CSV table of C-alpha atoms in Angstrom, one decimal:
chain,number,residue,atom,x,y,z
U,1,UNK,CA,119.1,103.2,122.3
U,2,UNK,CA,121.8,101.4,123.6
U,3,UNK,CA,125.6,102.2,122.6
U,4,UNK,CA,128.2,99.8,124.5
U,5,UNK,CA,131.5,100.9,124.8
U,6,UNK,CA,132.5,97.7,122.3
U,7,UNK,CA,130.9,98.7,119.2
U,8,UNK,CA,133.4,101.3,118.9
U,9,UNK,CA,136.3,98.9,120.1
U,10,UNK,CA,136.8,100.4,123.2
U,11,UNK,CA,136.5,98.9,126.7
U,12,UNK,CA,134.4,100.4,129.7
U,13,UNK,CA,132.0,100.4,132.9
U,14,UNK,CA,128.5,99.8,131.6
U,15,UNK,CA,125.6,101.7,133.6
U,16,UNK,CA,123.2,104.0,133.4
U,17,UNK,CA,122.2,105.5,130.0
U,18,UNK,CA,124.8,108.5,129.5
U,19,UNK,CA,123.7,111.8,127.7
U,20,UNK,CA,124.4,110.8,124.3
U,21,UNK,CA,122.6,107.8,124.4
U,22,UNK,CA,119.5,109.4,125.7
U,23,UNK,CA,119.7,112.4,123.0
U,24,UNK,CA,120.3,109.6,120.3
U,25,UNK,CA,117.4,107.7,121.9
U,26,UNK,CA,115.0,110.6,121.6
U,27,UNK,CA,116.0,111.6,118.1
U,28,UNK,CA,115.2,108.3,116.9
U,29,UNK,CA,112.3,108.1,118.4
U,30,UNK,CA,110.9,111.3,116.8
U,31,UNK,CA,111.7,110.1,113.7
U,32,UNK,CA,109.3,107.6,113.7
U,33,UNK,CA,106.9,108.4,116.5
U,34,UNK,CA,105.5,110.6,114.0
U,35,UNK,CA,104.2,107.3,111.8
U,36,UNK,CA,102.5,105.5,114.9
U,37,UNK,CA,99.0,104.8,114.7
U,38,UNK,CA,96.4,106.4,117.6
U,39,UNK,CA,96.0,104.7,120.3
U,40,UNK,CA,92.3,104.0,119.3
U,41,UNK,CA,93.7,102.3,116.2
U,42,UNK,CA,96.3,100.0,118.2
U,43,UNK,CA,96.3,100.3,121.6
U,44,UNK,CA,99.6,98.9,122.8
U,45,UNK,CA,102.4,100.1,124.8
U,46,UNK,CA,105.0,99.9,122.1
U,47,UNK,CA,109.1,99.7,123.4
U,48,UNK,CA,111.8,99.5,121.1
U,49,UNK,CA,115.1,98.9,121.7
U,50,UNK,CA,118.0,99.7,119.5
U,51,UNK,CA,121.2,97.8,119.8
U,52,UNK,CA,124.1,99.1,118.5
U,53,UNK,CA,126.6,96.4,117.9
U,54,UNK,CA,129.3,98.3,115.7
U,55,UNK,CA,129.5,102.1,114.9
U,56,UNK,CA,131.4,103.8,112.3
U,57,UNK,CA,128.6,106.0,111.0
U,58,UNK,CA,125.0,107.6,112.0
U,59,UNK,CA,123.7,104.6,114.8
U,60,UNK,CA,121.0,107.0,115.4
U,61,UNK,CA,119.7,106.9,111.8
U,62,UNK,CA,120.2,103.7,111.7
U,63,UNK,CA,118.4,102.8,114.8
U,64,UNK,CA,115.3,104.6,113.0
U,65,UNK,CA,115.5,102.3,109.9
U,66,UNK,CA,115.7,99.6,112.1
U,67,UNK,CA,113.2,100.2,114.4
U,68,UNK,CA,110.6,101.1,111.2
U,69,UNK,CA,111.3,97.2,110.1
U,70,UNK,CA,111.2,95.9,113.8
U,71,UNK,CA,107.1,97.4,114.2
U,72,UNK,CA,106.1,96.6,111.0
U,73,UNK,CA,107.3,93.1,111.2
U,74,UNK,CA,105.9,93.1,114.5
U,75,UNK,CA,102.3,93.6,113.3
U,76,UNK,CA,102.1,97.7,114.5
U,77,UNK,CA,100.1,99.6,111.5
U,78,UNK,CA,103.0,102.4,110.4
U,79,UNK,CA,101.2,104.9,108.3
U,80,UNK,CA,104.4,104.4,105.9
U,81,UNK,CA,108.6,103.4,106.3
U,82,UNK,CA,110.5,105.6,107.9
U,83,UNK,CA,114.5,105.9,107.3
U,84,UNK,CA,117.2,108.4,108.2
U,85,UNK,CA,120.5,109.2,106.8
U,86,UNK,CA,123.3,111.4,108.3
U,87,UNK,CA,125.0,114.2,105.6
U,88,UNK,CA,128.6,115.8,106.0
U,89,UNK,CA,130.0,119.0,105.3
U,90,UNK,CA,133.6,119.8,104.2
U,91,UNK,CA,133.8,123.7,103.4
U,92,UNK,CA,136.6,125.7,102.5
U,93,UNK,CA,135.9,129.2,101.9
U,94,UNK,CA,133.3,129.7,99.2
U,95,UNK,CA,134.0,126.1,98.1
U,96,UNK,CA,131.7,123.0,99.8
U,97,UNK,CA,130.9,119.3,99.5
U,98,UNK,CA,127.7,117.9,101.1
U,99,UNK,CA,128.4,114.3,101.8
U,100,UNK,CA,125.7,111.3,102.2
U,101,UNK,CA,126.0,108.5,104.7
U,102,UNK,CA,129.0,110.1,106.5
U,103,UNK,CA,131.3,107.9,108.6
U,104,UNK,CA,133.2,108.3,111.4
U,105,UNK,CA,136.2,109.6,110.0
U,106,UNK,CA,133.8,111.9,108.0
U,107,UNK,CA,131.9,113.2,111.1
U,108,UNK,CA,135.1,113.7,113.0
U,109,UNK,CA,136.9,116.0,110.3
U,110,UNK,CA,134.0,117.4,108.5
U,111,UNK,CA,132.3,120.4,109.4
U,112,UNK,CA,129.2,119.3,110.0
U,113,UNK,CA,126.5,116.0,111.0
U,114,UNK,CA,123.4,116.8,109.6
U,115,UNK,CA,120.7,113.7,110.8
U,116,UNK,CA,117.7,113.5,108.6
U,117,UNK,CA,115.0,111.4,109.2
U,118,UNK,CA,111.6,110.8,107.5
U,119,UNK,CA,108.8,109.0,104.8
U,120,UNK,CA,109.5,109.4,101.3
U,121,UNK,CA,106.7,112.0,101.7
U,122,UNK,CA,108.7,114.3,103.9
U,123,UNK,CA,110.7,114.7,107.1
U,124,UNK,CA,110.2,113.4,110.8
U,125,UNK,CA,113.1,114.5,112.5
U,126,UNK,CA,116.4,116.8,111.8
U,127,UNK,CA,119.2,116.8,114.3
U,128,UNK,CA,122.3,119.4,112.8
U,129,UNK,CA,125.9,119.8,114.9
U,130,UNK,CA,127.9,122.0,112.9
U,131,UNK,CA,131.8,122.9,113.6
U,132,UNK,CA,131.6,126.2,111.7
U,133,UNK,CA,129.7,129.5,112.2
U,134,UNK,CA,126.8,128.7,110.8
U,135,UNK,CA,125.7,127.6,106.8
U,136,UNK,CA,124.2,129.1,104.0
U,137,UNK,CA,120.8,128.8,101.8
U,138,UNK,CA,122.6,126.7,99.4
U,139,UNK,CA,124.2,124.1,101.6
U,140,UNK,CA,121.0,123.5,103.5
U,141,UNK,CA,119.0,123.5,100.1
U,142,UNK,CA,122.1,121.1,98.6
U,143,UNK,CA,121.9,119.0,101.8
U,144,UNK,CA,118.4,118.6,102.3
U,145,UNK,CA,118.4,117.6,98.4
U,146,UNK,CA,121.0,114.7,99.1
U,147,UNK,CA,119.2,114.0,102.3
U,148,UNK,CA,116.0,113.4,100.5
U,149,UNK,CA,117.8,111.3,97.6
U,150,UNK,CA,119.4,108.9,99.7
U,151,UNK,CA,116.2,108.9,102.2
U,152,UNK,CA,114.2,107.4,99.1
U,153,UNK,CA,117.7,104.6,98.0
U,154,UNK,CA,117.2,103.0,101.4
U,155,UNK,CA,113.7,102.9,101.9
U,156,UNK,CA,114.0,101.1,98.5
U,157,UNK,CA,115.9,98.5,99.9
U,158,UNK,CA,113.6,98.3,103.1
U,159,UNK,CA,110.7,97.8,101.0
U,160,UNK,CA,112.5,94.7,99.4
U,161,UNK,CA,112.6,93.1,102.8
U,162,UNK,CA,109.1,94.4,103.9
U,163,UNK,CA,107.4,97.0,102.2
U,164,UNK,CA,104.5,97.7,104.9
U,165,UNK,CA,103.4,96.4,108.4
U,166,UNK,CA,102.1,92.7,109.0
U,167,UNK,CA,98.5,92.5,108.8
U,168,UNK,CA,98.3,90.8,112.1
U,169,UNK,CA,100.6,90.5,115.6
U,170,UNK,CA,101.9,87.2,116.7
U,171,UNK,CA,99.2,84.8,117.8
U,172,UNK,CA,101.2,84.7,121.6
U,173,UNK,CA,101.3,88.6,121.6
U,174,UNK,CA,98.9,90.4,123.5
U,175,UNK,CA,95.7,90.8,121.2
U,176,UNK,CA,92.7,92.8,121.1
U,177,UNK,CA,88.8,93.1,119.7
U,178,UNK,CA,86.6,96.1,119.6
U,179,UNK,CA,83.0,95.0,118.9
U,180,UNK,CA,80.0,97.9,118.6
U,181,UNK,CA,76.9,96.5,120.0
U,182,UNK,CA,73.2,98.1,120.3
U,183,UNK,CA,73.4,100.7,123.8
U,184,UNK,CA,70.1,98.9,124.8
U,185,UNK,CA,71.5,95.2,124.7
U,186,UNK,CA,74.9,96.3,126.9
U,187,UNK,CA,72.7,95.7,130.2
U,188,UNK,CA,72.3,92.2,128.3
U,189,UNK,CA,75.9,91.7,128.1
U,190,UNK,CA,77.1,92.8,131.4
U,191,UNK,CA,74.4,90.5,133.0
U,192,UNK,CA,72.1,91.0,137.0
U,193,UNK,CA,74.9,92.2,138.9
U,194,UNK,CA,77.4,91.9,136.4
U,195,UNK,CA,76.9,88.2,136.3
U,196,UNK,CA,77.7,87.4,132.7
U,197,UNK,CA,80.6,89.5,132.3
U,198,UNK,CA,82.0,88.1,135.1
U,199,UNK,CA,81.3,84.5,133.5
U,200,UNK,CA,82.8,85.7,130.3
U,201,UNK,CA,86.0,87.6,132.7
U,202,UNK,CA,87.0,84.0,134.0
U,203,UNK,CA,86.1,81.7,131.0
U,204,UNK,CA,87.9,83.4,128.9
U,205,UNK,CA,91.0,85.3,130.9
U,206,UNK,CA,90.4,88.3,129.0
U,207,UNK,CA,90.0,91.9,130.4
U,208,UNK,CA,86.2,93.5,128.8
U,209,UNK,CA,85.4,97.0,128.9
U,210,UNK,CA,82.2,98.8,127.5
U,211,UNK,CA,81.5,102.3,127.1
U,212,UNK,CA,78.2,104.0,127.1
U,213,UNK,CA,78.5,103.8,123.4
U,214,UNK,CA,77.9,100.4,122.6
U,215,UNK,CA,81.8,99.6,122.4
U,216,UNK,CA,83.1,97.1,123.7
U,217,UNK,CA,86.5,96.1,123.8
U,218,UNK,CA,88.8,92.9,124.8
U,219,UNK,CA,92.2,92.0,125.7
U,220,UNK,CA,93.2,88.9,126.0
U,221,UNK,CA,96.3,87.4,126.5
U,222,UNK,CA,96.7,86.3,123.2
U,223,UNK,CA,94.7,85.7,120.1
U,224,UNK,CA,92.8,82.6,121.1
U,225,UNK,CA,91.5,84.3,124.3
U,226,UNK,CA,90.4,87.0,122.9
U,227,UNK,CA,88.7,85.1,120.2
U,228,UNK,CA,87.0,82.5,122.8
């Protein structure tokens, strides 16, 4: 999660990630970490990173509906969309407002930033900064009802662009095969000495491991060397 002094209009030395980028970072990453595959499943080192170009709202929950639509598009097998909204408070006395979607303006004088992140099945991440002493059953119950609400709206409009994850990875991306064998034919495979899967190791460029089990996996550099 990158935020550069520019997307709020505003000029300054770029360096090293400060706090609020790193608490923003890790916020959005729990809200969709939660929707990753094992690493049996897919197993990739995944890095996302979040540009933020222009901020006058949540970046952070924004970050986590992008970053749902960067892996699926990438190929990486989400167990479902994830998207995150930010809701508002203005309170005076008994008297509230929840607001969805808040902006800047709205985070600065309201009384409260309330970051909601999840599935349409439930909730990955919460992140709540109030200004006020605390808040009651009903505005969390009002909130987390608005949260949920507009959770569902954009997911909506997610799912018109790409309503699940690509059934494959790019053909240059790094690729991957898991073949079970017979335990008694690995001796077969790995050849006198290692031999043949030594042969197979520079034919082919790809990386082959085998368990006791019969499992064998490859990595290859990309889809044709895994395939070859």
């Amino acid at each position: 999660y990158n935020f550069p002094h520019f997307s709020v209009g505003e000029t300054g030395r770029e360096g090293i990630p400060k706090r609020r980028e790193i608490g923003h970072g890790r916020l959005a990453r729990r809200g969709v970490q939660a929707m990753l595959p094992d690493s049996e499943r897919f197993p990739y080192v995944i890095r996302v990173v979040s540009e933020i170009t222009e901020s006058n709202g949540s970046s952070s929950m924004a970050s986590v509906c992008g970053a749902s639509l960067a892996l699926m598009d990438a190929g990486v097998p989400l167990k479902a969309p994830v998207a995150g909204i930010a809701m508002g408070l203005v309170k005076e006395g008994e008297r509230f407002a929840v607001l969805s979607d808040i902006l800047g303006d709205e985070d600065h004088l309201g009384d409260m930033d309330f970051k909601v992140a999840g599935s349409k099945d439930g909730i990955t991440a919460l992140q709540m900064d109030i200004k006020i002493e605390g808040i009651t059953p009903d505005i969390m119950e009002q909130a987390l009802k608005q949260a949920h609400a507009g959770r569902i709206h954009i997911l909506d409009a997610m799912n018109k662009v790409l309503p699940e994850s690509r059934t494959e990875i790019n053909a240059h991306a790094p690729n991957y095969a898991v073949i079970e064998i017979n335990p008694d034919k690995i001796r077969d495979v790995i050849g006198k000495g290692g031999a043949m899967i030594r042969q197979l190791t520079e034919e082919t460029g790809a990386v082959i491991d085998i368990d006791d089990g019969g499992t064998i996996r490859i990595f290859g550099e990309n889809k044709a060397a895994t395939k070859a």
